[in-house]
Coordinates of C-alpha atoms in Angstrom, one line a residue:
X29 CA 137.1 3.6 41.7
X30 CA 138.6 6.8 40.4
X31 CA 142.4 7.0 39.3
X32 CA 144.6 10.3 38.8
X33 CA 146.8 12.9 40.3
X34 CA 146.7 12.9 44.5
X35 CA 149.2 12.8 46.9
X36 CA 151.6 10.1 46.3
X37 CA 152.4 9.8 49.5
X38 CA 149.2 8.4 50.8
X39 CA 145.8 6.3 49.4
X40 CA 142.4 5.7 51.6
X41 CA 140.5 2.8 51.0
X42 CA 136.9 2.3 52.2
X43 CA 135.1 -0.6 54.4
X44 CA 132.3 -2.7 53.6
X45 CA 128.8 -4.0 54.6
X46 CA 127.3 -7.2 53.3
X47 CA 123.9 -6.2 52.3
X48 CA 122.5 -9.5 50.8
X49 CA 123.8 -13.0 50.0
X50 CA 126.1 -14.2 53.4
X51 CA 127.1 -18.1 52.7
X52 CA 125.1 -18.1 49.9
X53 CA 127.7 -16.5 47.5
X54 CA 130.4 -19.1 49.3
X55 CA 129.1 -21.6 46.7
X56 CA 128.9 -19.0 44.1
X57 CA 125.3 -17.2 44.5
X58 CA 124.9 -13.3 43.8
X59 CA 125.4 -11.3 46.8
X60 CA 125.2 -7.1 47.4
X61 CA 128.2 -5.7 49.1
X62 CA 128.4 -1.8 49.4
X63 CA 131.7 0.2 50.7
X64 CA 131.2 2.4 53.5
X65 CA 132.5 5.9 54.5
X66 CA 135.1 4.5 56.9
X67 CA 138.6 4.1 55.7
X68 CA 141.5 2.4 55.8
X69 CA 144.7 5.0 55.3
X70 CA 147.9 4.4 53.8
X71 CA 151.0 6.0 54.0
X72 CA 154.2 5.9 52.3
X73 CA 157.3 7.3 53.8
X74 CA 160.5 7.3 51.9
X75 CA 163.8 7.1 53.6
X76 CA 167.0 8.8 52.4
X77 CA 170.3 7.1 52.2
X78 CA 170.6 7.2 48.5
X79 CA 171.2 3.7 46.2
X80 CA 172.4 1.7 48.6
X81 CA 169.7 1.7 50.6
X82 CA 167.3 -1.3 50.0
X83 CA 164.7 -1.5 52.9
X84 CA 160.8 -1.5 52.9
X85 CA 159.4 -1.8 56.3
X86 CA 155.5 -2.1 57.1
X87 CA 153.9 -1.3 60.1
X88 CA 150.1 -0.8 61.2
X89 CA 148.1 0.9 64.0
X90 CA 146.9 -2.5 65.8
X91 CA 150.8 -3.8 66.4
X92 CA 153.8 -2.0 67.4
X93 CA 155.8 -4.8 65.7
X94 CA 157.6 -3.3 62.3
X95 CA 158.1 -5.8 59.8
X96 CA 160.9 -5.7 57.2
X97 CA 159.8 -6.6 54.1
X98 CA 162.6 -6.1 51.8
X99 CA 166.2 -5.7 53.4
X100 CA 169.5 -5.4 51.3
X101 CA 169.2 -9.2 50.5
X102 CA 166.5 -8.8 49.1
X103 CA 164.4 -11.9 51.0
X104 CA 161.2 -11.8 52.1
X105 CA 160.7 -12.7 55.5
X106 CA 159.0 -16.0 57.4
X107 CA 155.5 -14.4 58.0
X108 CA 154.8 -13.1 60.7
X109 CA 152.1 -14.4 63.5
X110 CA 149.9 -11.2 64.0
X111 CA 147.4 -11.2 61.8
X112 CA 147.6 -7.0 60.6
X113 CA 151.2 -8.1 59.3
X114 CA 150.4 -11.3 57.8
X115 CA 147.9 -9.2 55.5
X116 CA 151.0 -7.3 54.6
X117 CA 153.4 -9.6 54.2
X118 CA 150.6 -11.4 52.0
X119 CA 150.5 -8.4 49.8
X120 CA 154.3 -8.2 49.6
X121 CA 154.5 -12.0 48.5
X122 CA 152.4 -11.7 45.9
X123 CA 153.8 -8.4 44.4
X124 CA 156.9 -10.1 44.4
X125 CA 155.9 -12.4 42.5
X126 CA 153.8 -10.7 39.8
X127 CA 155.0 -8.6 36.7
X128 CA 155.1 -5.0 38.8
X129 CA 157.1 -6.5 41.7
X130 CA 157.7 -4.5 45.0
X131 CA 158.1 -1.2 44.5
X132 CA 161.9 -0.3 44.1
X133 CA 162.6 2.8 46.3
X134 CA 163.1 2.7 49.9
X135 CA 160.8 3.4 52.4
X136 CA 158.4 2.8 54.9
X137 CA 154.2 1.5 55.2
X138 CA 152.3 2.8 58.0
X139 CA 149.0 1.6 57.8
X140 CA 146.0 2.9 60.0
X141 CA 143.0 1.2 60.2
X142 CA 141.4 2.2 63.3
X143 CA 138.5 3.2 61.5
X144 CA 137.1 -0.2 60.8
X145 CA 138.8 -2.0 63.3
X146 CA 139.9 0.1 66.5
X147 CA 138.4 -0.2 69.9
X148 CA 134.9 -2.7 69.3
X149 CA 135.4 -4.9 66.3
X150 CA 132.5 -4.0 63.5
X151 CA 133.0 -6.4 60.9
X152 CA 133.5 -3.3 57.9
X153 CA 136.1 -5.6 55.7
X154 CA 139.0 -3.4 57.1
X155 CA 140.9 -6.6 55.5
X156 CA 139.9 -5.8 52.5
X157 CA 140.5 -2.7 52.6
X158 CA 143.9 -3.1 54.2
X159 CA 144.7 -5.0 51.0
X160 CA 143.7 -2.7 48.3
X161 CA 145.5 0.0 50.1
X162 CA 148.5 -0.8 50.8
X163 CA 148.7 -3.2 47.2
X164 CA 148.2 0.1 45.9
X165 CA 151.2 2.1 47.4
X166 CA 153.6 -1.2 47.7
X167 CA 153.3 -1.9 43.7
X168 CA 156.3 -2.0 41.6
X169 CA 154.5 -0.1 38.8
X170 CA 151.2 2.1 38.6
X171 CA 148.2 0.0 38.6
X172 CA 144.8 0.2 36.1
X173 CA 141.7 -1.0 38.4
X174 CA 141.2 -4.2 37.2
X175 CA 145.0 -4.9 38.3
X176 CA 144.5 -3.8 42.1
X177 CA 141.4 -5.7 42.0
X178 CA 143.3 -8.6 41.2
X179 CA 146.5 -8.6 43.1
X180 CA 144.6 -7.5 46.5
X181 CA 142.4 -10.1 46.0
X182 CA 145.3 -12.4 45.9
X183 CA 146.7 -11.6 48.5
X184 CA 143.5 -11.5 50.4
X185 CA 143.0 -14.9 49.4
X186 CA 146.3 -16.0 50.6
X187 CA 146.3 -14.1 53.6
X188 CA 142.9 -16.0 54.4
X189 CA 144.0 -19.7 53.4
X190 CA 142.2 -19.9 50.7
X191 CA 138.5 -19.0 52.0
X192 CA 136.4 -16.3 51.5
X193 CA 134.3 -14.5 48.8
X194 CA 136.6 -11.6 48.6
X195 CA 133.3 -9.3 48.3
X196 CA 134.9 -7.4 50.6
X197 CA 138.0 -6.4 48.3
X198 CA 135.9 -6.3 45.8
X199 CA 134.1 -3.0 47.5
X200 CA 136.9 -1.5 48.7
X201 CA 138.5 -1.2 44.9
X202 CA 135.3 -0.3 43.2
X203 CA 133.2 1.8 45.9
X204 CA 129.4 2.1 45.7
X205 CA 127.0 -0.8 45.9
X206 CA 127.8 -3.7 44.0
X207 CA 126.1 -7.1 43.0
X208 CA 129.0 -9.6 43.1
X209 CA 129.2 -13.3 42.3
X210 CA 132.0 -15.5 41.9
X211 CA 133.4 -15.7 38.3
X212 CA 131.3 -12.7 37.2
X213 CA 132.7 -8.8 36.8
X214 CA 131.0 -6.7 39.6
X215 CA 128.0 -5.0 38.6
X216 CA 127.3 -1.1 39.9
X217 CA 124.0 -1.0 41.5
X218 CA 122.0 2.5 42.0
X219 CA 120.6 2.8 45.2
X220 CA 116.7 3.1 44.2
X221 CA 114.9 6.1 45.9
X222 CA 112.8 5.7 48.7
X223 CA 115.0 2.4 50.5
X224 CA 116.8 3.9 54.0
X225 CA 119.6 1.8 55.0
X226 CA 120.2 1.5 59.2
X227 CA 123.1 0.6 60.6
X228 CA 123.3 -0.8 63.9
X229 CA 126.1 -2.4 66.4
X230 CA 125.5 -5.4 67.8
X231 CA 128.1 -4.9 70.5
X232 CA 129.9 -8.2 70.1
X233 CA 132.4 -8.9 67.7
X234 CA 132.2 -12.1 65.5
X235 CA 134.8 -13.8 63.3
X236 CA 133.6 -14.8 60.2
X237 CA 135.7 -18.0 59.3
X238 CA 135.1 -19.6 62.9
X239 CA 131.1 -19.1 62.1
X240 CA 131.3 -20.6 58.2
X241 CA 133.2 -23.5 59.9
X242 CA 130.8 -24.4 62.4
X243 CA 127.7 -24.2 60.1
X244 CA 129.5 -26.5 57.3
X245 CA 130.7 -28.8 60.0
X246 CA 127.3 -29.2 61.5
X247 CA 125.7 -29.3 57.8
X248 CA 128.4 -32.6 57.5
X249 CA 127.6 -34.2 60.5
X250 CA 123.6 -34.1 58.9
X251 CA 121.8 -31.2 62.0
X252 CA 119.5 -29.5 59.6
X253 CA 118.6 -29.5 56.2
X254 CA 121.3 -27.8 53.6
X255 CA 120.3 -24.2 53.3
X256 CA 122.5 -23.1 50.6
X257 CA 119.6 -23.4 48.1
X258 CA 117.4 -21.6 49.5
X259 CA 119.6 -18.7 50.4
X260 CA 120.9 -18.3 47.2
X261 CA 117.3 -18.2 45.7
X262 CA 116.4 -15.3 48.1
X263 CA 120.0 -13.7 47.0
X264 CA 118.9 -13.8 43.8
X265 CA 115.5 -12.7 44.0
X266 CA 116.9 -9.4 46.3
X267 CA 119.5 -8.8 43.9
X268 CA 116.8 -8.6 40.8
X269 CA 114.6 -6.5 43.0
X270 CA 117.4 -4.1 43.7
X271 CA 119.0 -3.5 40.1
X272 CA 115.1 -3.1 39.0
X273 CA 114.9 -0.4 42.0
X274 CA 111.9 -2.9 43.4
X275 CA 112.1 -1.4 47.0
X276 CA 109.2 -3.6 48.1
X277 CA 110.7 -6.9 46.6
X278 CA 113.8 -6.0 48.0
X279 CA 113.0 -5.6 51.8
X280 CA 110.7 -8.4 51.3
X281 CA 113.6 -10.4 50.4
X282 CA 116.0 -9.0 53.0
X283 CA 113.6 -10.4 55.9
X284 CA 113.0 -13.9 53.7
X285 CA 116.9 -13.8 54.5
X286 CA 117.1 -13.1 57.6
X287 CA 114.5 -16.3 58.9
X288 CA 116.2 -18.6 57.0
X289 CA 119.5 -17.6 58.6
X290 CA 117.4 -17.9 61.6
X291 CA 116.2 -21.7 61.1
X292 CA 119.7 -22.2 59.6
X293 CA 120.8 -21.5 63.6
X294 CA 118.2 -23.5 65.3
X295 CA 119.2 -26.7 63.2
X296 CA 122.6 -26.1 63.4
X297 CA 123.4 -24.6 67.0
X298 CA 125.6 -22.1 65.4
X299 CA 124.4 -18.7 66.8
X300 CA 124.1 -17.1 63.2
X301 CA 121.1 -15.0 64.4
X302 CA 121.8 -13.9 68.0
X303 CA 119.3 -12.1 70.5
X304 CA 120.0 -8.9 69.5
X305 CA 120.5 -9.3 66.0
X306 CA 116.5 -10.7 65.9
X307 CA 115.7 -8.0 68.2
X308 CA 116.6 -5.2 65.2
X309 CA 115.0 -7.4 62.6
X310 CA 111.7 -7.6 65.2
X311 CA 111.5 -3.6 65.4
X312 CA 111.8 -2.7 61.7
X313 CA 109.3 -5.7 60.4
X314 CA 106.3 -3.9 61.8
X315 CA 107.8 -0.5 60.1
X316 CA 107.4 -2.4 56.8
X317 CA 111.5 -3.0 56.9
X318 CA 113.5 -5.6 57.4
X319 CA 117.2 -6.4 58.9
X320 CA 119.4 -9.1 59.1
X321 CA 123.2 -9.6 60.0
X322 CA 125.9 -8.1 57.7
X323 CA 128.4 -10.9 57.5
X324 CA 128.1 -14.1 58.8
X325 CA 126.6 -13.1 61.9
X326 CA 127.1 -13.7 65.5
X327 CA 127.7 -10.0 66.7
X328 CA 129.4 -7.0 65.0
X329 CA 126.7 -5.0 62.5
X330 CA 123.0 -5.3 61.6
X331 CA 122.1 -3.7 58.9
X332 CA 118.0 -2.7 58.4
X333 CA 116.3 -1.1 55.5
X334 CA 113.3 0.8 55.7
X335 CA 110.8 2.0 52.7
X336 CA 110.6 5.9 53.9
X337 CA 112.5 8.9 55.9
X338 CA 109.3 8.6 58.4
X339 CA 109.5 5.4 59.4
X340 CA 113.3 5.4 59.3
X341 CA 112.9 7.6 62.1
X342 CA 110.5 5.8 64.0
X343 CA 113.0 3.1 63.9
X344 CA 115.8 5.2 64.9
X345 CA 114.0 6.2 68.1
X346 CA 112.6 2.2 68.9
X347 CA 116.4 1.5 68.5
X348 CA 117.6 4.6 70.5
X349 CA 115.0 3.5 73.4
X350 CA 115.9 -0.1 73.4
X351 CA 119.5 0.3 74.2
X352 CA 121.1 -0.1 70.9
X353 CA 123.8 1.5 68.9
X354 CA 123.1 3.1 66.1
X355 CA 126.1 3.7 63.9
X356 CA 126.3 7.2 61.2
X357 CA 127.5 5.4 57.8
X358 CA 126.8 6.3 54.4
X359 CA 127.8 4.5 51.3
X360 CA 131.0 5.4 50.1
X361 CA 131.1 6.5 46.3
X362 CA 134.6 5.7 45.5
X363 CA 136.9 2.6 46.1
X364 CA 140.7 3.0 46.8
X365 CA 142.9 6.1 45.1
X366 CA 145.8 5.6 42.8
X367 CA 149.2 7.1 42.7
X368 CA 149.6 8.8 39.3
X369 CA 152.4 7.0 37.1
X370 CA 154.8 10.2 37.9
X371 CA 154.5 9.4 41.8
X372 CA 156.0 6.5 41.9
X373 CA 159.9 5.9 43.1
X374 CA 161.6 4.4 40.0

């Protein structure tokens, strides 16, 4: 994440892809996240009217419902029912609440994230992103990077009862690819030559929190064996080959991933793995790659990795032929822009 002089008027913050450690960092295992080069944008609007004029308004591209959230009383509303405003309003309690506060001139949010989350749901953390952006614009003072980090992953928290790893925040602050685990600072990982990341649409969308449910709820009532241990030993193990720049030991523990997700559906009934995302996983195993599900599974992205441009391609054509949607993403560098201290309404 890089801070300094931009326009003050607007931040972008980028999406996500789990690349390793799904449920497993739930109960605090290592996991690789990298941000991706689709964005969440922000922009602030000031309105004239001069001192007595107190409101902040938000409103984003998947509602045309405005919500106030500071009028001349200064309350905070109730919180609102879609789930794009409840984010905000989740990053406008907890401003409120903190040492910066809201941020004191009027004006308005408008927050786009069409990007990550427009027509087909993708499952790129626009969330995430939604909360580092627009924590970074509604702040009541400039923020360092370990402050964003913090307050959007408060609010993220809040927004999602209390669940969640927040590796997707976590990306969209810092940028790049990043090993994360729960209690630990994020650790910067270089991308070792000679590993080609794939990206491919499912064509269903999935939503995460309904999938963790149904696997715990199944683990409670005792259909299958607890997998936790054994996906967090295969996190592990990918996360050391990765940081080493193993390319080998890291495909070969991206596919040890991807069948135990697999057995963890079969015992559980949960469709984790679904028919297509095994489908991508069976063409890039006989490349010498390997692919799983990027989340929790169920639909939205599958993201394969394959150990040279050539065979890259020959996957890219096998995936081309067989119907499915190849999507152009790169890692993203950078995690969300901040508004230089002389920016900011006082």
């Amino acid at each position: 994440m890089t801070t300094g002089p931009l326009d003050t008027t607007a931040v972008r913050a980028p999406g996500k892809m789990m690349w390793l450690g799904e449920f497993a960092v739930l109960d605090g295992a290592p996991a690789v996240v990298a941000a991706v080069d689709r964005y969440v944008r922000a922009t602030w609007r000031p309105f004239p009217g001069g001192p007595d004029f107190h409101e902040i308004s938000v409103r984003s591209s998947l509602t045309d419902e405005r919500l106030v959230l500071r009028a001349a009383d200064g309350a905070l509303p109730d919180a609102p029912t879609h789930p794009a405003l409840a984010l905000l309003h989740a990053v406008a309690g907890v401003l409120r609440e903190s040492p910066e506060g809201l941020r004191p001139d009027a004006g308005a949010l408008e927050v786009d994230s069409h990007d990550l989350s427009g027509d087909a749901k993708l499952g790129l953390g626009s969330s995430g992103a939604v909360a580092a952006a627009a924590t970074a614009l509604l702040a009541g003072a400039p923020l360092d990077d370990a402050r964003l980090l913090a307050l959007a992953l408060a609010a993220h928290h809040r927004f999602q009862g209390g669940v969640g790893s927040g590796s997707d925040v976590i990306a969209s602050c810092h940028g790049g690819v990043l090993a994360v685990q729960r209690g630990e600072q994020p650790r910067r990982i270089a991308v070792p030559p000679g590993l080609y990341p794939v990206v491919v649409h499912t064509g269903a969308a999935a939503d995460t929190r309904s999938i963790v449910r149904a696997v715990r709820e199944a683990l409670a009532r005792g259909r299958g064996v607890d997998p936790w241990r054994a996906l967090a030993d295969v996190a592990r193990r990918g996360v050391a080959a990765l940081e080493q720049g193993d390319v080998a030991g890291w495909i070969s523990a991206v596919r040890d991933f991807h069948h135990h997700e697999r057995e963890l559906s079969e015992q559980t009934g949960v469709p984790i793995v679904t028919p297509t995302i095994d489908a991508v996983a069976r063409l890039a195993e006989p490349l010498g790659g390997a692919a799983k599900a990027s989340g929790a599974g169920g639909g939205d992205v599958v993201i394969a990795f394959l150990p040279d441009a050539g065979r890259r391609d020959a996957f890219l054509a096998m995936a081309v032929q067989a119907g499915l949607e190849v999507l152009t993403l790169a890692v993203a560098p950078h995690g969300v822009l901040l508004p230089a201290p002389s920016a900011r309404g006082r």
